[in-house]
Amino acid sequence: ALDIACGTGTLALLLADKGWDVVGIDQSAAMLGLARTKADALDAPGTAAFFQADMRNFAGPQPRAFDLATCTYDSLNYLLDERDLIACFSCVAAALRPGGLFVADMNTRHFLEHDWGEVSIAEARGLVEVQRSHFERATDCSTMLLSGFVGCDEQGYTRFDETHVERAYPPDTVALLLEQAGLHVEAAYDCFTLLPHYPASQRIAWVARKRGFAGAA
């Protein structure tokens, strides 16, 4: 399996634990370092290897075509231009064997415009996050400014700041770009269900199959 924008390897290692041999790619060297550390500590029937690569332009590393490719946690929304999105889809198609599956999720415009709250606060043990977001209708992009505080009351907190920009794509556009890349859309679910997506869906789970398989149109 190929996990695109694998981050710290959470999904890749879950797949390895189920017996898959997984290659994870990501642009972030820091996240890949954490993924490799987690992989070293994993006792699993499958394997996980991690490499630095751009999701818009990768040709490997793979010794063979993959049966499965994944891209989760709205990573595709970070591609802000249709040309980048189809470039990623084309790389996925090149990496899959005929009949191989691509499973990915994307945030919807409804979520980015209405549900990604303007100001929200998330708290966990040793961490406080303050998120401020703004949706720009002219570009279909939402910009989130995230300020995080790590530490404890006794020893104080360290602050970090991040900026996240995501673009919402109409489902028809995503389906068209997948098809143009040679990936036949088999399903578009309301995420975390097996029901079709609907106008108020927050996230869509896409399932597409590389053409060349007898079951693909």
XYZ file of N, CA and C in Angstrom:
651
model
N 0.841 -1.190 0.000
C 0.000 0.000 0.000
C 0.880 1.244 0.000
N 0.368 2.301 -0.561
C 1.048 3.592 -0.608
C 0.202 4.601 0.155
N 0.782 5.226 1.183
C 0.075 6.244 1.965
C 0.679 7.604 1.648
N -0.123 8.448 1.000
C 0.338 9.749 0.515
C 0.020 10.812 1.561
N 0.993 11.712 1.796
C 0.873 12.695 2.880
C 0.666 11.952 4.194
N 1.596 11.043 4.468
C 1.433 10.094 5.580
C 1.634 10.728 6.941
N 2.225 11.933 7.001
C 2.431 12.571 8.290
C 3.326 11.749 9.200
N 2.894 11.537 10.422
C 3.684 10.774 11.391
C 3.423 9.277 11.307
N 2.743 8.842 10.251
C 2.632 7.415 9.977
C 1.491 6.687 10.645
N 0.531 7.411 11.190
C -0.541 6.750 11.945
C -1.284 5.722 11.103
N -1.780 6.119 9.930
C -2.519 5.176 9.089
C -1.600 4.098 8.535
N -0.410 4.471 8.092
C 0.522 3.488 7.538
C 0.824 2.386 8.546
N 1.004 2.755 9.802
C 1.328 1.761 10.825
C 0.108 0.921 11.188
N -1.082 1.506 11.119
C -2.291 0.703 11.315
C -2.417 -0.348 10.221
N -2.108 0.034 8.980
C -2.155 -0.927 7.879
C -1.081 -2.000 8.050
N 0.124 -1.602 8.462
C 1.189 -2.579 8.696
C 0.794 -3.564 9.782
N 0.087 -3.067 10.783
C -0.366 -3.937 11.870
C -1.384 -4.956 11.382
N -2.043 -4.653 10.253
C -3.004 -5.584 9.653
C -2.355 -6.478 8.598
N -1.036 -6.368 8.444
C -0.332 -7.253 7.528
C 0.060 -6.644 6.202
N -0.250 -5.369 5.982
C 0.133 -4.709 4.734
C 1.608 -4.306 4.777
N 2.260 -4.337 3.624
C 3.567 -3.701 3.451
C 3.303 -2.310 2.882
N 3.713 -1.286 3.616
C 3.289 0.081 3.316
C 4.499 0.969 3.042
N 4.361 1.816 2.035
C 5.299 2.909 1.786
C 4.560 4.208 2.072
N 5.114 5.033 2.948
C 4.517 6.326 3.258
C 5.382 7.444 2.708
N 4.748 8.451 2.109
C 5.492 9.609 1.613
C 4.909 10.886 2.200
N 5.784 11.854 2.439
C 5.367 13.146 2.986
C 6.470 14.155 2.695
N 6.115 15.435 2.670
C 7.114 16.486 2.460
C 7.840 16.864 3.735
N 7.250 16.578 4.891
C 7.795 17.045 6.161
C 8.830 16.066 6.710
N 10.085 16.500 6.768
C 11.131 15.650 7.322
C 10.887 15.376 8.805
N 10.364 16.368 9.520
C 10.117 16.192 10.952
C 9.058 15.123 11.196
N 7.961 15.177 10.428
C 6.919 14.165 10.590
C 7.431 12.780 10.208
N 8.226 12.701 9.145
C 8.773 11.408 8.733
C 9.703 10.843 9.803
N 10.438 11.713 10.480
C 11.284 11.244 11.567
C 10.475 10.589 12.673
N 9.352 11.199 13.029
C 8.471 10.598 14.031
C 7.882 9.288 13.524
N 7.516 9.252 12.243
C 6.951 8.029 11.673
C 7.954 6.886 11.748
N 9.214 7.160 11.429
C 10.237 6.105 11.473
C 10.479 5.636 12.899
N 10.459 6.571 13.848
C 10.627 6.184 15.254
C 9.492 5.273 15.701
N 8.267 5.610 15.321
C 7.119 4.770 15.666
C 7.210 3.415 14.980
N 7.690 3.396 13.732
C 7.805 2.131 13.001
C 8.840 1.218 13.647
N 9.932 1.800 14.146
C 10.976 0.996 14.789
C 10.457 0.288 16.028
N 9.467 0.886 16.678
C 8.921 0.305 17.910
C 7.759 -0.638 17.649
N 7.362 -0.778 16.386
C 6.176 -1.570 16.057
C 6.550 -3.015 15.782
N 5.839 -3.923 16.407
C 5.973 -5.354 16.126
C 4.728 -5.764 15.364
N 4.839 -5.827 14.040
C 3.660 -6.036 13.197
C 3.974 -7.049 12.109
N 2.936 -7.722 11.595
C 3.150 -8.680 10.503
C 3.533 -8.016 9.193
N 3.189 -6.736 9.029
C 3.554 -6.002 7.829
C 4.742 -5.092 8.077
N 5.126 -4.346 7.049
C 6.257 -3.432 7.158
C 5.817 -2.021 6.785
N 6.585 -1.039 7.232
C 6.315 0.356 6.885
C 7.642 1.066 6.648
N 7.783 1.671 5.481
C 8.968 2.453 5.137
C 8.513 3.850 4.728
N 9.310 4.849 5.069
C 8.884 6.234 4.878
C 9.925 7.016 4.084
N 9.429 7.843 3.146
C 10.299 8.592 2.245
C 9.757 10.005 2.069
N 10.677 10.941 1.859
C 10.278 12.325 1.626
C 9.962 12.513 0.146
N 8.788 13.041 -0.148
C 8.369 13.251 -1.532
C 7.228 14.254 -1.564
N 7.059 14.891 -2.713
C 5.988 15.850 -2.963
C 4.801 15.096 -3.558
N 3.631 15.239 -2.961
C 2.462 14.500 -3.425
C 2.031 14.909 -4.830
N 2.530 16.024 -5.324
C 2.194 16.474 -6.680
C 3.138 15.921 -7.735
N 4.245 15.333 -7.288
C 5.264 14.914 -8.246
C 6.114 13.807 -7.640
N 5.588 12.618 -7.623
C 6.372 11.489 -7.134
C 6.252 10.337 -8.122
N 7.323 9.591 -8.242
C 7.331 8.429 -9.126
C 7.638 7.167 -8.343
N 7.778 7.268 -7.092
C 8.173 6.139 -6.250
C 8.305 6.678 -4.838
N 9.084 6.012 -4.017
C 9.857 4.818 -4.328
C 9.002 3.565 -4.197
N 8.981 2.747 -5.187
C 8.229 1.512 -5.110
C 8.872 0.461 -6.009
N 8.999 -0.746 -5.518
C 9.562 -1.814 -6.340
C 8.544 -2.372 -7.316
N 7.273 -2.050 -7.107
C 6.215 -2.616 -7.938
C 5.008 -1.698 -7.831
N 4.017 -1.988 -8.639
C 2.779 -1.221 -8.531
C 2.042 -1.603 -7.252
N 1.277 -0.666 -6.734
C 0.563 -0.875 -5.479
C -0.869 -1.334 -5.733
N -1.380 -2.119 -4.794
C -2.783 -2.529 -4.828
C -3.691 -1.453 -4.243
N -3.140 -0.630 -3.347
C -3.933 0.361 -2.623
C -3.116 1.622 -2.426
N -3.750 2.765 -2.633
C -3.160 4.059 -2.273
C -4.166 4.813 -1.415
N -3.675 5.508 -0.406
C -4.539 6.268 0.497
C -4.013 7.693 0.638
N -4.923 8.610 0.927
C -4.553 9.997 1.230
C -5.666 10.544 2.117
N -5.388 10.690 3.399
C -6.453 10.971 4.357
C -6.210 12.269 5.125
N -7.178 12.562 5.978
C -7.180 13.738 6.859
C -7.058 15.022 6.054
N -7.879 15.132 5.034
C -8.021 16.304 4.159
C -6.705 16.838 3.591
N -5.727 15.956 3.421
C -4.447 16.396 2.851
C -4.620 16.977 1.455
N -5.559 16.431 0.679
C -5.760 16.916 -0.685
C -6.282 18.350 -0.718
N -6.958 18.778 0.346
C -7.455 20.160 0.389
C -6.327 21.186 0.442
N -5.119 20.745 0.799
C -3.985 21.665 0.844
C -3.438 21.968 -0.546
N -3.895 21.238 -1.557
C -3.542 21.543 -2.938
C -4.501 22.622 -3.425
N -4.009 23.811 -3.655
C -4.859 24.985 -3.858
C -5.141 25.289 -5.320
N -4.649 24.465 -6.223
C -4.843 24.682 -7.654
C -5.267 23.363 -8.289
N -6.214 23.423 -9.212
C -6.668 22.198 -9.880
C -5.526 21.470 -10.566
N -4.540 22.206 -11.069
C -3.406 21.566 -11.733
C -2.613 20.719 -10.750
N -2.500 21.186 -9.513
C -1.805 20.395 -8.499
C -2.612 19.158 -8.127
N -3.934 19.317 -8.056
C -4.781 18.192 -7.676
C -4.720 17.083 -8.722
N -4.840 17.429 -9.997
C -4.784 16.387 -11.022
C -3.369 15.828 -11.148
N -2.350 16.633 -10.845
C -0.982 16.108 -10.841
C -0.838 15.013 -9.794
N -1.417 15.243 -8.618
C -1.396 14.217 -7.575
C -2.153 12.979 -8.024
N -3.358 13.171 -8.562
C -4.153 12.027 -9.017
C -3.413 11.241 -10.097
N -2.710 11.926 -10.981
C -1.970 11.244 -12.045
C -0.816 10.428 -11.468
N -0.142 10.953 -10.447
C 0.915 10.192 -9.779
C 0.347 8.954 -9.096
N -0.824 9.110 -8.488
C -1.483 7.961 -7.856
C -1.782 6.892 -8.895
N -2.353 7.310 -10.019
C -2.690 6.350 -11.073
C -1.446 5.625 -11.568
N -0.333 6.350 -11.697
C 0.906 5.729 -12.162
C 1.454 4.727 -11.151
N 1.186 4.972 -9.862
C 1.713 4.091 -8.821
C 0.875 2.835 -8.615
N -0.398 2.871 -9.016
C -1.297 1.736 -8.804
C -1.193 0.727 -9.944
N -1.383 -0.525 -9.613
C -1.546 -1.540 -10.655
C -2.936 -1.374 -11.260
N -3.176 -1.874 -12.480
C -4.540 -1.843 -13.022
C -5.514 -2.526 -12.068
N -6.581 -1.843 -11.747
C -7.549 -2.374 -10.793
C -7.278 -1.993 -9.359
N -6.121 -1.345 -9.099
C -5.805 -0.921 -7.744
C -6.725 0.193 -7.278
N -6.909 0.294 -5.966
C -7.852 1.248 -5.383
C -7.150 2.466 -4.799
N -7.800 3.598 -4.950
C -7.387 4.840 -4.311
C -8.496 5.265 -3.365
N -8.166 5.446 -2.089
C -9.131 5.858 -1.067
C -8.612 7.154 -0.442
N -9.430 8.193 -0.495
C -9.006 9.498 0.008
C -10.200 10.242 0.578
N -9.927 11.224 1.417
C -11.017 12.070 1.911
C -10.681 13.534 1.672
N -11.745 14.332 1.553
C -11.583 15.771 1.361
C -12.665 16.513 2.131
N -12.271 17.620 2.759
C -13.259 18.500 3.372
C -14.111 19.151 2.287
N -15.369 19.412 2.614
C -16.288 20.038 1.669
C -16.318 21.552 1.867
N -16.888 22.231 0.882
C -17.083 23.678 1.024
C -17.996 23.971 2.211
N -19.034 23.165 2.395
C -19.950 23.387 3.517
C -19.184 23.381 4.832
N -18.264 22.437 4.978
C -17.504 22.355 6.222
C -16.579 23.558 6.381
N -15.823 23.868 5.331
C -14.860 24.960 5.452
C -15.546 26.302 5.652
N -16.718 26.475 5.043
C -17.400 27.769 5.137
C -18.232 27.900 6.406
N -18.861 26.816 6.838
C -19.847 26.920 7.919
C -19.447 26.211 9.215
N -18.644 25.154 9.123
C -18.386 24.331 10.303
C -16.982 24.492 10.875
N -16.056 24.965 10.064
C -14.721 25.258 10.580
C -14.833 26.595 11.275
N -15.178 26.586 12.557
C -15.596 27.790 13.264
C -14.581 28.911 13.198
N -15.077 30.144 13.255
C -14.188 31.301 13.186
C -13.193 31.304 14.339
N -13.650 30.952 15.527
C -12.755 30.838 16.680
C -13.142 29.583 17.449
N -12.163 28.748 17.737
C -12.432 27.562 18.550
C -11.217 27.282 19.418
N -11.472 26.644 20.544
C -10.416 26.299 21.495
C -10.498 24.807 21.774
N -9.364 24.135 21.634
C -9.293 22.698 21.918
C -8.272 22.485 23.028
N -8.643 21.660 23.997
C -7.763 21.396 25.129
C -7.545 19.905 25.284
N -6.310 19.538 25.579
C -5.944 18.172 25.937
C -4.869 18.277 27.009
N -4.496 17.158 27.565
C -3.499 17.188 28.632
C -2.180 17.759 28.101
N -1.765 18.853 28.676
C -0.507 19.464 28.276
C -0.561 20.267 27.001
N -1.752 20.493 26.448
C -1.863 21.205 25.178
C -3.146 22.022 25.136
N -3.023 23.258 24.708
C -4.176 24.111 24.421
C -3.979 24.679 23.020
N -5.011 24.570 22.172
C -4.954 25.112 20.824
C -6.066 26.137 20.631
N -5.709 27.273 20.075
C -6.681 28.296 19.701
C -6.658 28.406 18.178
N -7.816 28.192 17.561
C -7.909 28.190 16.101
C -8.822 29.325 15.648
N -8.334 30.097 14.690
C -9.123 31.192 14.104
C -9.114 30.999 12.597
N -10.290 30.958 11.994
C -10.348 30.686 10.560
C -11.268 31.676 9.854
N -10.988 31.841 8.559
C -11.783 32.740 7.717
C -11.915 32.117 6.344
N -13.149 32.045 5.820
C -13.404 31.476 4.500
C -13.551 32.594 3.479
N -12.831 32.474 2.383
C -12.877 33.456 1.298
C -13.663 32.865 0.137
N -14.858 33.389 -0.079
C -15.730 32.814 -1.101
C -15.160 32.951 -2.510
N -14.420 33.997 -2.757
C -13.892 34.222 -4.107
C -12.912 33.138 -4.527
N -12.225 32.545 -3.559
C -11.220 31.524 -3.868
C -11.608 30.137 -3.376
N -12.713 30.040 -2.625
C -13.125 28.781 -1.993
C -12.066 28.269 -1.021
N -11.286 29.181 -0.461
C -10.216 28.795 0.456
C -10.523 29.268 1.879
N -10.143 28.442 2.827
C -10.261 28.798 4.235
C -8.862 28.857 4.833
N -8.577 29.927 5.542
C -7.283 30.099 6.200
C -7.472 29.971 7.703
N -6.727 29.057 8.300
C -6.782 28.875 9.752
C -5.458 29.313 10.361
N -5.539 30.168 11.361
C -4.386 30.542 12.163
C -4.478 29.770 13.469
N -3.489 28.934 13.722
C -3.509 28.066 14.897
C -2.388 28.477 15.834
N -2.746 28.743 17.076
C -1.765 29.018 18.125
C -1.877 27.922 19.169
N -0.763 27.268 19.446
C -0.765 26.171 20.404
C 0.151 26.465 21.577
N -0.214 25.924 22.724
C 0.563 26.109 23.942
C 0.794 24.735 24.559
N 2.071 24.342 24.649
C 2.441 23.020 25.147
C 3.175 23.185 26.462
N 2.769 22.405 27.479
C 3.458 22.463 28.757
C 2.518 22.169 29.904
N 2.763 22.809 31.041
C 1.918 22.604 32.219
C 1.944 23.872 33.061
N 0.975 23.979 33.961
C 0.864 25.183 34.781
C 2.100 25.388 35.648
N 2.701 24.288 36.136
C 3.824 24.395 37.058
C 5.092 24.897 36.369
N 5.339 24.427 35.133
C 6.592 24.745 34.448
C 6.417 25.744 33.309
N 5.202 26.123 33.042
C 4.955 27.086 31.984
C 4.693 26.428 30.644
N 4.376 27.246 29.669
C 3.976 26.760 28.352
C 4.884 27.332 27.269
N 5.073 26.540 26.235
C 5.776 26.985 25.035
C 4.754 27.183 23.924
N 4.834 28.326 23.254
C 3.859 28.643 22.210
C 4.415 28.283 20.831
N 3.524 27.786 19.966
C 3.861 27.627 18.557
C 2.690 28.138 17.719
N 2.986 28.569 16.508
C 1.971 29.127 15.614
C 2.061 28.455 14.252
N 0.914 28.168 13.663
C 0.840 27.556 12.341
C -0.242 28.256 11.521
N -0.058 28.245 10.213
C -1.077 28.733 9.288
C -1.453 27.602 8.345
N -2.737 27.305 8.259
C -3.236 26.242 7.387
C -4.211 26.858 6.385
N -4.001 26.569 5.110
C -4.904 27.033 4.059
C -5.426 25.815 3.308
N -6.744 25.680 3.246
C -7.369 24.576 2.528
C -8.348 25.128 1.500
N -8.406 24.449 0.355
C -9.361 24.834 -0.685
C -10.455 23.782 -0.788
N -11.679 24.241 -0.931
C -12.813 23.340 -1.161
C -13.017 23.181 -2.664
N -13.208 21.933 -3.082
C -13.483 21.634 -4.487
C -14.883 21.047 -4.614
N -15.658 21.469 -5.617
C -16.963 20.837 -5.837
C -16.785 19.348 -6.115
N -17.673 18.503 -5.599
C -17.552 17.064 -5.856
C -17.477 16.728 -7.340
N -18.222 17.441 -8.167
C -18.173 17.168 -9.609
C -16.777 17.425 -10.173
N -16.101 18.430 -9.659
C -14.744 18.724 -10.119
C -13.779 17.622 -9.708
N -13.884 17.172 -8.461
C -13.017 16.089 -7.987
C -13.229 14.837 -8.826
N -14.492 14.491 -9.062
C -14.797 13.295 -9.854
C -14.229 13.416 -11.263
N -14.361 14.590 -11.869
C -13.853 14.796 -13.225
C -12.334 14.655 -13.272
N -11.641 15.240 -12.309
C -10.184 15.169 -12.295
C -9.698 13.748 -12.047
N -10.383 13.012 -11.187
C -10.035 11.605 -10.983
C -10.172 10.830 -12.285
N -11.286 11.023 -12.969
C -11.514 10.309 -14.229
C -10.464 10.698 -15.267
N -10.125 11.971 -15.339
C -9.117 12.421 -16.297
C -7.751 11.809 -16.010
N -7.490 11.506 -14.749
C -6.214 10.895 -14.371
C -6.203 9.384 -14.583
N -7.344 8.826 -14.991
C -7.416 7.387 -15.208
C -7.896 6.601 -14.010
N -8.583 7.285 -13.094
C -9.111 6.650 -11.889
C -10.631 6.712 -11.942
N -11.261 5.559 -12.067
C -12.719 5.488 -12.189
C -13.362 5.583 -10.815
N -14.235 6.569 -10.625
C -14.882 6.772 -9.328
C -15.907 5.674 -9.086
N -15.714 4.945 -7.998
C -16.645 3.878 -7.639
C -17.616 4.302 -6.554
N -17.201 5.238 -5.700
C -18.088 5.690 -4.620
C -17.593 7.028 -4.093
N -18.534 7.815 -3.583
C -18.228 9.072 -2.896
C -19.150 9.123 -1.684
N -18.599 8.745 -0.529
C -19.404 8.572 0.676
C -19.395 9.823 1.552
N -20.477 10.006 2.289
C -20.447 10.889 3.442
C -19.466 10.255 4.423
N -18.392 10.953 4.725
C -17.264 10.322 5.412
C -17.672 9.690 6.744
N -17.059 8.547 7.027
C -17.301 7.735 8.215
C -18.642 7.010 8.152
N -19.252 6.995 6.968
C -20.452 6.195 6.735
C -20.292 5.522 5.373
N -21.238 4.660 5.046
C -21.307 4.082 3.704
C -22.509 4.641 2.957
N -22.921 5.843 3.352
C -24.036 6.527 2.705
C -23.493 7.534 1.691
N -24.253 7.815 0.636
C -23.799 8.817 -0.333
C -23.632 10.187 0.340
N -22.676 10.958 -0.140
C -22.524 12.312 0.397
C -23.738 13.157 0.024
N -23.965 14.221 0.777
C -25.118 15.095 0.561
C -24.659 16.536 0.773
N -25.487 17.531 0.470
C -25.010 18.920 0.485
C -24.386 19.377 1.799
N -24.839 18.840 2.934
C -24.292 19.273 4.218
C -23.189 18.349 4.737
N -22.723 17.419 3.917
C -21.606 16.565 4.338
C -20.399 17.430 4.682
N -19.728 17.083 5.770
C -18.536 17.826 6.161
C -17.293 17.342 5.421
N -17.302 16.072 5.088
C -16.133 15.452 4.467
C -16.625 14.343 3.544
N -15.965 14.170 2.415
C -16.334 13.119 1.469
C -15.190 12.119 1.373
N -15.527 10.845 1.462
C -14.560 9.766 1.257
C -14.704 9.260 -0.176
N -13.639 9.386 -0.931
C -13.629 8.985 -2.337
C -12.998 7.607 -2.495
N -13.614 6.778 -3.314
C -13.057 5.470 -3.666
C -12.995 5.407 -5.185
N -11.801 5.244 -5.718
C -11.618 5.207 -7.171
C -10.700 4.045 -7.528
N -10.912 3.483 -8.701
C -10.132 2.325 -9.150
C -9.384 2.674 -10.435
N -8.125 2.254 -10.494
C -7.350 2.510 -11.706
C -7.923 1.723 -12.874
N -8.085 2.382 -13.980
C -8.633 1.739 -15.167
C -7.692 0.633 -15.656
N -8.284 -0.283 -16.399
C -7.529 -1.431 -16.875
C -7.986 -2.714 -16.235
N -8.826 -2.579 -15.183
C -9.413 -3.734 -14.506
C -10.764 -4.025 -15.136
N -11.097 -5.298 -15.270
C -12.322 -5.678 -15.974
C -13.562 -5.078 -15.343
N -13.502 -4.814 -14.018
C -14.688 -4.297 -13.350
C -14.842 -2.796 -13.458
N -13.844 -2.104 -14.041
C -13.918 -0.648 -14.139
C -14.454 -0.258 -15.499
N -15.296 0.766 -15.512
C -15.891 1.205 -16.769
C -14.859 1.897 -17.647
